[in-house]
Amino acid sequence: MGVYSLLLFTSTSVFILLVCSVDLRHVHTWVFTVQMLWQTFWHLLIQYREYYLHEPVSIRLFVAVSSLMLLTQRITSLSMDLQEKRVVLTFKASSKRKACVMLLPLISYILNFTTLLGGPLCSYRHFVSLMAGISLHAPPNPLGVVLLKLMQIIMLECVKFYVVYLLKHSYYDSYSSIYGVLWVWGLALVFRIQYYSHWRISECLNNAAGFGFWEKEPEDSPDGCKLSDGDYCTIEASSRMSEFARRWNATTASWLRRLIYIRCKRFPLFMTFSFSLWWHGCHLGHFVGMWTWAATVKADYHIHRYLHPKLSSTQSKIYSCLGWINTQMIVACIVIAIELRDMSGLRLLSITYIGLFPLLNIMLLFILLKLNKV
């Protein structure tokens, strides 16, 4: 990251100062506000240089801001633990040396490089228990798990290469309804595979360092799979938008649920996705993608509640198949809007019929809401 690593060191230093100086009952509010303002400043600076000055942005800055987003997850998760007294810190040390030693676990957790480069989010208590007991209960040999995941990464990259090859060597015709829909779906699949590969690489890094094996918890299997952002087969098999939302980037979804959804008394779903677009950087595509995601998840709740009790077993299977197709098409629209970020993604969706899928779901939502009122 070069000089941009100061972004992370600044956040860590400010967090430690707040923990030491602010009442722990209010520390989360302070930490959340300061950290999100700091992150937003850098997101807006990138947009200013990209869209207004039309200057190339250093890849080092992109990497630093990406890590800063993961740092925000970790810092706010820890501040919630402190506020809810899940983690207890005592600063009544008899010397400065002892006080510094008490802060070392916090700094070690926040700047843990294996999860800072690509996630996933791990709780402070899990991290400390692993570090404290690693000399007594060494983690199992990670070679087998790491090799298996590396093979999965190679497979994913081969699939991505083949799909990209097909997209490049296929004549794109937006006026051909089926072909245009399949082409956009294939492009969205490439973007999703990039995420799956990235998550698997991050898991390999963590497992190779002996991290992610929760042997102390009987309900968890010590196979190195618990520190994970999701299994790509399970995610892609989702037949409902609400299922996909819970499974996609699982540790981030759990963090958003705890940070916003549970704490928000009014419009929790809308507020959760609105915060998510703020956290991601507030590009135009983020607004369209995240709010479309929120609306279609809400529509999924109402449609499923209305239709599912009325279906027979055979009809339920047909409903699940159609639901899977519907989910794939909506997810494709969301991914294209979010990943392309600007008007190019929205323009691509507007000239193909795939954009009708989220619109039809939102229309069904309004119809069912009207019927409920009646």
Short mmCIF file of C-alpha atoms in Angstrom, two decimals:
data_model
loop_
_atom_site.label_atom_id
_atom_site.label_comp_id
_atom_site.label_asym_id
_atom_site.label_seq_id
_atom_site.Cartn_x
_atom_site.Cartn_y
_atom_site.Cartn_z
CA MET A 1 0.00 0.00 0.00
CA GLY A 2 2.99 2.31 0.37
CA VAL A 3 2.21 5.65 1.96
CA TYR A 4 -1.52 4.82 1.88
CA SER A 5 -1.03 2.34 4.71
CA LEU A 6 -1.32 5.45 6.89
CA LEU A 7 -5.09 5.19 6.32
CA LEU A 8 -5.14 2.00 8.38
CA PHE A 9 -2.66 3.15 11.03
CA THR A 10 -4.64 6.37 11.52
CA SER A 11 -7.91 4.46 12.02
CA THR A 12 -6.26 2.09 14.49
CA SER A 13 -4.68 4.92 16.47
CA VAL A 14 -7.92 6.88 16.68
CA PHE A 15 -9.81 3.76 17.77
CA ILE A 16 -7.33 3.07 20.58
CA LEU A 17 -7.59 6.71 21.75
CA LEU A 18 -11.39 6.52 21.78
CA VAL A 19 -11.40 3.23 23.70
CA CYS A 20 -9.04 4.71 26.31
CA SER A 21 -10.83 8.06 26.67
CA VAL A 22 -14.57 7.54 26.01
CA ASP A 23 -17.08 5.87 28.31
CA LEU A 24 -17.53 2.32 26.97
CA ARG A 25 -21.31 2.78 27.05
CA HIS A 26 -20.93 5.40 24.30
CA VAL A 27 -17.77 4.20 22.59
CA HIS A 28 -19.59 2.53 19.70
CA THR A 29 -21.32 5.76 18.65
CA TRP A 30 -18.03 7.62 18.61
CA VAL A 31 -16.13 4.86 16.82
CA PHE A 32 -18.86 4.33 14.21
CA THR A 33 -19.14 8.05 13.41
CA VAL A 34 -15.42 8.78 13.19
CA GLN A 35 -14.57 5.65 11.22
CA MET A 36 -17.36 6.06 8.66
CA LEU A 37 -16.50 9.74 8.12
CA TRP A 38 -12.85 8.81 7.58
CA GLN A 39 -13.75 6.03 5.12
CA THR A 40 -16.28 8.23 3.28
CA PHE A 41 -13.68 10.96 2.82
CA TRP A 42 -11.42 8.56 0.90
CA HIS A 43 -14.29 7.14 -1.13
CA LEU A 44 -15.33 10.65 -2.19
CA LEU A 45 -11.72 11.56 -2.98
CA ILE A 46 -11.51 8.58 -5.35
CA GLN A 47 -14.76 9.59 -7.05
CA TYR A 48 -13.56 13.20 -7.35
CA ARG A 49 -10.35 12.11 -9.05
CA GLU A 50 -12.10 9.56 -11.29
CA TYR A 51 -15.17 11.49 -12.45
CA TYR A 52 -14.26 15.18 -12.06
CA LEU A 53 -10.51 15.36 -12.67
CA HIS A 54 -10.48 12.23 -14.89
CA GLU A 55 -7.18 11.18 -13.35
CA PRO A 56 -6.01 7.59 -12.90
CA VAL A 57 -6.22 6.47 -9.27
CA SER A 58 -3.28 4.58 -7.79
CA ILE A 59 -3.90 0.86 -7.31
CA ARG A 60 -2.23 1.26 -3.90
CA LEU A 61 -5.02 3.63 -2.86
CA PHE A 62 -7.69 1.16 -4.03
CA VAL A 63 -6.07 -1.64 -2.01
CA ALA A 64 -5.78 0.62 1.06
CA VAL A 65 -9.42 1.73 0.87
CA SER A 66 -10.56 -1.87 0.38
CA SER A 67 -8.64 -2.85 3.52
CA LEU A 68 -10.03 0.22 5.28
CA MET A 69 -13.55 -1.09 4.61
CA LEU A 70 -12.64 -4.41 6.23
CA LEU A 71 -11.02 -2.48 9.08
CA THR A 72 -14.33 -0.65 9.57
CA GLN A 73 -16.06 -4.01 9.99
CA ARG A 74 -13.57 -5.13 12.60
CA ILE A 75 -13.48 -1.87 14.55
CA THR A 76 -17.25 -1.46 14.72
CA SER A 77 -17.71 -5.13 15.62
CA LEU A 78 -15.30 -4.71 18.53
CA SER A 79 -16.91 -1.43 19.62
CA MET A 80 -20.31 -3.18 19.74
CA ASP A 81 -18.74 -5.96 21.83
CA LEU A 82 -17.39 -3.34 24.24
CA GLN A 83 -20.70 -1.49 24.44
CA GLU A 84 -22.67 -4.71 25.00
CA LYS A 85 -20.04 -5.93 27.52
CA ARG A 86 -19.27 -9.06 25.52
CA VAL A 87 -15.65 -7.94 25.78
CA VAL A 88 -14.39 -6.37 29.00
CA LEU A 89 -11.24 -4.23 29.11
CA THR A 90 -9.59 -2.93 32.28
CA PHE A 91 -7.20 0.00 32.09
CA LYS A 92 -6.33 0.25 35.78
CA ALA A 93 -2.75 -0.77 35.16
CA SER A 94 -0.05 0.06 37.70
CA SER A 95 2.42 1.09 34.99
CA LYS A 96 2.48 2.32 31.42
CA ARG A 97 4.14 -0.94 30.42
CA LYS A 98 1.18 -3.01 31.67
CA ALA A 99 -1.28 -0.60 30.05
CA CYS A 100 0.47 -1.02 26.68
CA VAL A 101 0.41 -4.80 27.05
CA MET A 102 -3.37 -4.65 27.59
CA LEU A 103 -3.77 -2.78 24.30
CA LEU A 104 -1.66 -5.19 22.27
CA PRO A 105 -4.48 -7.73 21.68
CA LEU A 106 -6.67 -4.92 20.30
CA ILE A 107 -3.98 -3.74 17.90
CA SER A 108 -3.12 -7.32 16.92
CA TYR A 109 -6.79 -8.05 16.14
CA ILE A 110 -7.37 -4.87 14.14
CA LEU A 111 -4.19 -5.13 12.04
CA ASN A 112 -4.23 -8.92 11.58
CA PHE A 113 -3.01 -9.06 7.98
CA THR A 114 -4.46 -12.47 7.05
CA THR A 115 -8.02 -11.16 7.31
CA LEU A 116 -7.23 -7.52 6.50
CA LEU A 117 -6.41 -8.27 2.87
CA GLY A 118 -9.67 -10.02 2.00
CA GLY A 119 -11.68 -10.96 5.07
CA PRO A 120 -13.64 -12.73 6.35
CA LEU A 121 -14.72 -11.04 9.57
CA CYS A 122 -13.79 -12.87 12.78
CA SER A 123 -14.98 -11.88 16.25
CA TYR A 124 -12.48 -10.50 18.76
CA ARG A 125 -13.26 -13.26 21.24
CA HIS A 126 -12.48 -15.99 18.69
CA PHE A 127 -9.25 -14.26 17.75
CA VAL A 128 -8.08 -13.88 21.35
CA SER A 129 -9.02 -17.45 22.29
CA LEU A 130 -7.01 -18.74 19.33
CA MET A 131 -3.97 -16.62 20.14
CA ALA A 132 -4.12 -17.47 23.84
CA GLY A 133 -4.45 -21.22 23.31
CA ILE A 134 -2.28 -21.77 20.25
CA SER A 135 0.68 -22.97 22.35
CA LEU A 136 -1.52 -25.43 24.27
CA HIS A 137 -3.69 -26.68 21.40
CA ALA A 138 -1.87 -26.28 18.11
CA PRO A 139 -4.20 -26.12 15.07
CA PRO A 140 -4.25 -29.19 12.81
CA ASN A 141 -2.02 -29.40 9.77
CA PRO A 142 -3.71 -27.11 7.22
CA LEU A 143 -2.04 -28.64 4.15
CA GLY A 144 -4.99 -30.82 3.12
CA VAL A 145 -7.59 -28.06 3.55
CA VAL A 146 -5.44 -25.49 1.74
CA LEU A 147 -4.74 -27.84 -1.21
CA LEU A 148 -8.45 -28.65 -1.54
CA LYS A 149 -9.36 -24.96 -1.63
CA LEU A 150 -6.57 -24.21 -4.11
CA MET A 151 -8.05 -26.86 -6.41
CA GLN A 152 -11.44 -25.17 -6.05
CA ILE A 153 -9.86 -21.82 -6.96
CA ILE A 154 -8.27 -23.33 -10.09
CA MET A 155 -11.64 -24.82 -11.06
CA LEU A 156 -13.39 -21.47 -10.56
CA GLU A 157 -10.77 -19.66 -12.62
CA CYS A 158 -11.12 -22.22 -15.43
CA VAL A 159 -14.90 -21.71 -15.45
CA LYS A 160 -14.40 -17.94 -15.49
CA PHE A 161 -11.89 -18.19 -18.35
CA TYR A 162 -14.32 -20.29 -20.39
CA VAL A 163 -17.27 -17.93 -19.76
CA VAL A 164 -15.15 -14.88 -20.64
CA TYR A 165 -14.03 -16.63 -23.82
CA LEU A 166 -17.66 -17.27 -24.79
CA LEU A 167 -18.65 -13.67 -24.04
CA LYS A 168 -15.77 -12.24 -26.08
CA HIS A 169 -16.34 -14.47 -29.08
CA SER A 170 -20.12 -14.15 -29.10
CA TYR A 171 -21.92 -11.50 -31.10
CA TYR A 172 -23.87 -9.42 -28.60
CA ASP A 173 -27.31 -8.48 -29.87
CA SER A 174 -29.36 -6.52 -27.37
CA TYR A 175 -32.44 -6.84 -29.58
CA SER A 176 -32.41 -10.63 -29.29
CA SER A 177 -34.36 -11.09 -26.08
CA ILE A 178 -33.09 -14.50 -24.93
CA TYR A 179 -29.53 -14.02 -26.17
CA GLY A 180 -29.22 -10.57 -24.56
CA VAL A 181 -30.47 -11.92 -21.23
CA LEU A 182 -28.01 -14.84 -21.32
CA TRP A 183 -25.10 -12.55 -22.26
CA VAL A 184 -25.74 -10.21 -19.31
CA TRP A 185 -26.25 -13.18 -16.99
CA GLY A 186 -22.88 -14.59 -18.13
CA LEU A 187 -21.15 -11.27 -17.46
CA ALA A 188 -22.65 -11.15 -13.96
CA LEU A 189 -21.52 -14.74 -13.39
CA VAL A 190 -17.92 -13.71 -14.19
CA PHE A 191 -18.11 -10.96 -11.57
CA ARG A 192 -19.49 -13.39 -8.98
CA ILE A 193 -16.79 -15.97 -9.70
CA GLN A 194 -14.19 -13.28 -9.03
CA TYR A 195 -15.66 -12.87 -5.56
CA TYR A 196 -15.77 -16.63 -4.94
CA SER A 197 -12.11 -16.99 -5.94
CA HIS A 198 -11.13 -14.01 -3.80
CA TRP A 199 -12.90 -15.46 -0.76
CA ARG A 200 -11.33 -18.87 -1.26
CA ILE A 201 -7.84 -17.35 -1.59
CA SER A 202 -8.41 -15.42 1.62
CA GLU A 203 -9.57 -18.60 3.37
CA CYS A 204 -6.42 -20.39 2.16
CA LEU A 205 -4.25 -17.61 3.57
CA ASN A 206 -6.00 -17.80 6.94
CA ASN A 207 -5.94 -21.61 7.11
CA ALA A 208 -2.26 -21.75 6.08
CA ALA A 209 -1.52 -19.47 9.05
CA GLY A 210 -3.43 -21.85 11.34
CA PHE A 211 -6.40 -19.52 11.59
CA GLY A 212 -10.04 -20.59 11.24
CA PHE A 213 -10.03 -23.91 13.12
CA TRP A 214 -12.55 -23.61 15.98
CA GLU A 215 -11.72 -26.83 17.81
CA LYS A 216 -12.83 -25.52 21.19
CA GLU A 217 -16.45 -25.26 20.09
CA PRO A 218 -18.16 -28.66 19.96
CA GLU A 219 -20.83 -27.54 17.51
CA ASP A 220 -18.20 -26.47 14.97
CA SER A 221 -16.28 -28.95 12.86
CA PRO A 222 -12.50 -28.36 12.85
CA ASP A 223 -12.20 -28.45 9.08
CA GLY A 224 -11.13 -24.88 8.48
CA CYS A 225 -14.45 -23.97 6.87
CA LYS A 226 -15.96 -21.86 9.63
CA LEU A 227 -13.93 -18.73 8.83
CA SER A 228 -15.66 -18.32 5.49
CA ASP A 229 -17.76 -15.84 3.53
CA GLY A 230 -19.86 -18.61 2.02
CA ASP A 231 -19.84 -21.68 -0.18
CA TYR A 232 -20.34 -20.82 -3.84
CA CYS A 233 -22.46 -23.93 -4.54
CA THR A 234 -24.87 -23.10 -1.71
CA ILE A 235 -25.05 -19.44 -2.72
CA GLU A 236 -25.73 -20.18 -6.38
CA ALA A 237 -28.39 -22.77 -5.44
CA SER A 238 -30.49 -20.11 -3.68
CA SER A 239 -34.05 -20.11 -5.01
CA ARG A 240 -35.12 -16.99 -3.13
CA MET A 241 -33.64 -13.49 -2.95
CA SER A 242 -33.79 -13.52 0.85
CA GLU A 243 -31.74 -16.76 0.90
CA PHE A 244 -29.18 -15.27 -1.46
CA ALA A 245 -28.92 -12.11 0.67
CA ARG A 246 -28.19 -14.14 3.82
CA ARG A 247 -25.66 -16.45 2.12
CA TRP A 248 -23.77 -13.93 -0.01
CA ASN A 249 -20.65 -12.65 1.79
CA ALA A 250 -21.91 -14.30 4.97
CA THR A 251 -19.71 -12.59 7.57
CA THR A 252 -20.49 -9.15 6.12
CA ALA A 253 -24.21 -10.00 6.06
CA SER A 254 -24.06 -11.00 9.74
CA TRP A 255 -22.17 -7.80 10.55
CA LEU A 256 -24.76 -5.64 8.75
CA ARG A 257 -27.57 -7.47 10.52
CA ARG A 258 -26.02 -6.84 13.92
CA LEU A 259 -24.90 -3.27 13.19
CA ILE A 260 -28.02 -1.91 11.45
CA TYR A 261 -30.92 -4.35 11.02
CA ILE A 262 -31.35 -5.39 14.67
CA ARG A 263 -30.75 -1.88 16.02
CA CYS A 264 -33.03 -0.07 13.56
CA LYS A 265 -36.66 0.22 14.69
CA ARG A 266 -38.10 1.70 11.48
CA PHE A 267 -37.56 0.29 7.97
CA PRO A 268 -34.68 -1.99 9.06
CA LEU A 269 -34.30 -3.71 5.68
CA PHE A 270 -34.15 -0.46 3.72
CA MET A 271 -31.78 1.13 6.26
CA THR A 272 -29.47 -1.92 6.18
CA PHE A 273 -29.08 -1.82 2.40
CA SER A 274 -28.76 1.99 2.47
CA PHE A 275 -25.90 1.72 4.92
CA SER A 276 -24.35 -1.00 2.76
CA LEU A 277 -24.25 1.33 -0.25
CA TRP A 278 -22.70 4.05 1.97
CA TRP A 279 -20.08 1.57 3.17
CA HIS A 280 -19.36 0.45 -0.42
CA GLY A 281 -18.71 4.00 -1.64
CA CYS A 282 -21.97 5.65 -2.81
CA HIS A 283 -21.49 5.29 -6.56
CA LEU A 284 -24.56 5.66 -8.78
CA GLY A 285 -24.63 1.93 -9.47
CA HIS A 286 -24.51 1.23 -5.74
CA PHE A 287 -27.70 3.26 -5.19
CA VAL A 288 -29.58 1.42 -7.92
CA GLY A 289 -28.17 -2.01 -7.06
CA MET A 290 -28.60 -1.89 -3.29
CA TRP A 291 -32.09 -0.40 -3.32
CA THR A 292 -33.17 -2.89 -5.99
CA TRP A 293 -31.78 -5.65 -3.77
CA ALA A 294 -33.72 -4.35 -0.76
CA ALA A 295 -36.97 -4.07 -2.76
CA THR A 296 -36.68 -7.56 -4.25
CA VAL A 297 -35.89 -9.13 -0.86
CA LYS A 298 -38.99 -7.43 0.53
CA ALA A 299 -40.98 -8.65 -2.48
CA ASP A 300 -39.65 -12.18 -1.92
CA TYR A 301 -40.95 -12.19 1.67
CA HIS A 302 -44.47 -11.16 0.60
CA ILE A 303 -44.68 -13.34 -2.53
CA HIS A 304 -43.46 -16.44 -0.67
CA ARG A 305 -45.84 -15.81 2.23
CA TYR A 306 -48.75 -15.40 -0.18
CA LEU A 307 -48.07 -18.26 -2.62
CA HIS A 308 -46.25 -21.00 -0.74
CA PRO A 309 -49.11 -22.13 1.57
CA LYS A 310 -51.36 -22.60 -1.46
CA LEU A 311 -49.02 -24.90 -3.41
CA SER A 312 -48.97 -28.69 -3.55
CA SER A 313 -45.71 -30.65 -3.35
CA THR A 314 -45.39 -30.83 -7.16
CA GLN A 315 -46.23 -27.16 -7.51
CA SER A 316 -43.68 -26.33 -4.81
CA LYS A 317 -40.92 -27.96 -6.88
CA ILE A 318 -41.96 -25.97 -9.95
CA TYR A 319 -42.14 -22.85 -7.77
CA SER A 320 -38.57 -23.51 -6.52
CA CYS A 321 -37.24 -23.92 -10.08
CA LEU A 322 -38.92 -20.74 -11.27
CA GLY A 323 -37.72 -19.01 -8.09
CA TRP A 324 -34.12 -20.02 -8.86
CA ILE A 325 -34.34 -18.56 -12.38
CA ASN A 326 -35.92 -15.40 -11.00
CA THR A 327 -33.19 -15.09 -8.34
CA GLN A 328 -30.42 -15.59 -10.92
CA MET A 329 -31.83 -12.87 -13.18
CA ILE A 330 -32.34 -10.36 -10.36
CA VAL A 331 -28.87 -11.04 -8.94
CA ALA A 332 -27.41 -10.50 -12.41
CA CYS A 333 -29.04 -7.07 -12.58
CA ILE A 334 -27.80 -6.14 -9.11
CA VAL A 335 -24.24 -7.33 -9.77
CA ILE A 336 -24.01 -5.47 -13.10
CA ALA A 337 -25.25 -2.23 -11.53
CA ILE A 338 -22.91 -2.47 -8.52
CA GLU A 339 -19.78 -3.68 -10.31
CA LEU A 340 -19.91 -1.28 -13.28
CA ARG A 341 -20.83 1.51 -10.82
CA ASP A 342 -21.72 4.19 -13.40
CA MET A 343 -24.28 4.73 -16.15
CA SER A 344 -22.74 2.05 -18.38
CA GLY A 345 -24.20 -0.72 -16.20
CA LEU A 346 -27.64 0.89 -16.09
CA ARG A 347 -27.54 1.43 -19.86
CA LEU A 348 -26.69 -2.24 -20.39
CA LEU A 349 -29.64 -3.33 -18.25
CA SER A 350 -32.02 -0.91 -19.95
CA ILE A 351 -31.46 -2.34 -23.45
CA THR A 352 -32.02 -5.97 -22.44
CA TYR A 353 -35.10 -7.72 -21.12
CA ILE A 354 -33.25 -8.88 -17.99
CA GLY A 355 -34.06 -5.57 -16.33
CA LEU A 356 -37.74 -6.56 -16.34
CA PHE A 357 -37.22 -9.25 -13.69
CA PRO A 358 -36.63 -6.92 -10.71
CA LEU A 359 -39.30 -4.54 -12.02
CA LEU A 360 -41.90 -7.34 -12.13
CA ASN A 361 -40.98 -8.41 -8.59
CA ILE A 362 -41.35 -4.85 -7.31
CA MET A 363 -44.72 -4.52 -9.11
CA LEU A 364 -45.89 -7.75 -7.44
CA LEU A 365 -44.78 -6.33 -4.10
CA PHE A 366 -47.00 -3.26 -4.54
CA ILE A 367 -49.94 -5.41 -5.66
CA LEU A 368 -49.63 -7.69 -2.62
CA LEU A 369 -49.31 -4.70 -0.28
CA LYS A 370 -52.51 -3.31 -1.78
CA LEU A 371 -54.26 -6.66 -1.31
CA ASN A 372 -53.13 -6.80 2.32
CA LYS A 373 -54.61 -3.37 2.95
CA VAL A 374 -57.89 -4.43 1.34
#
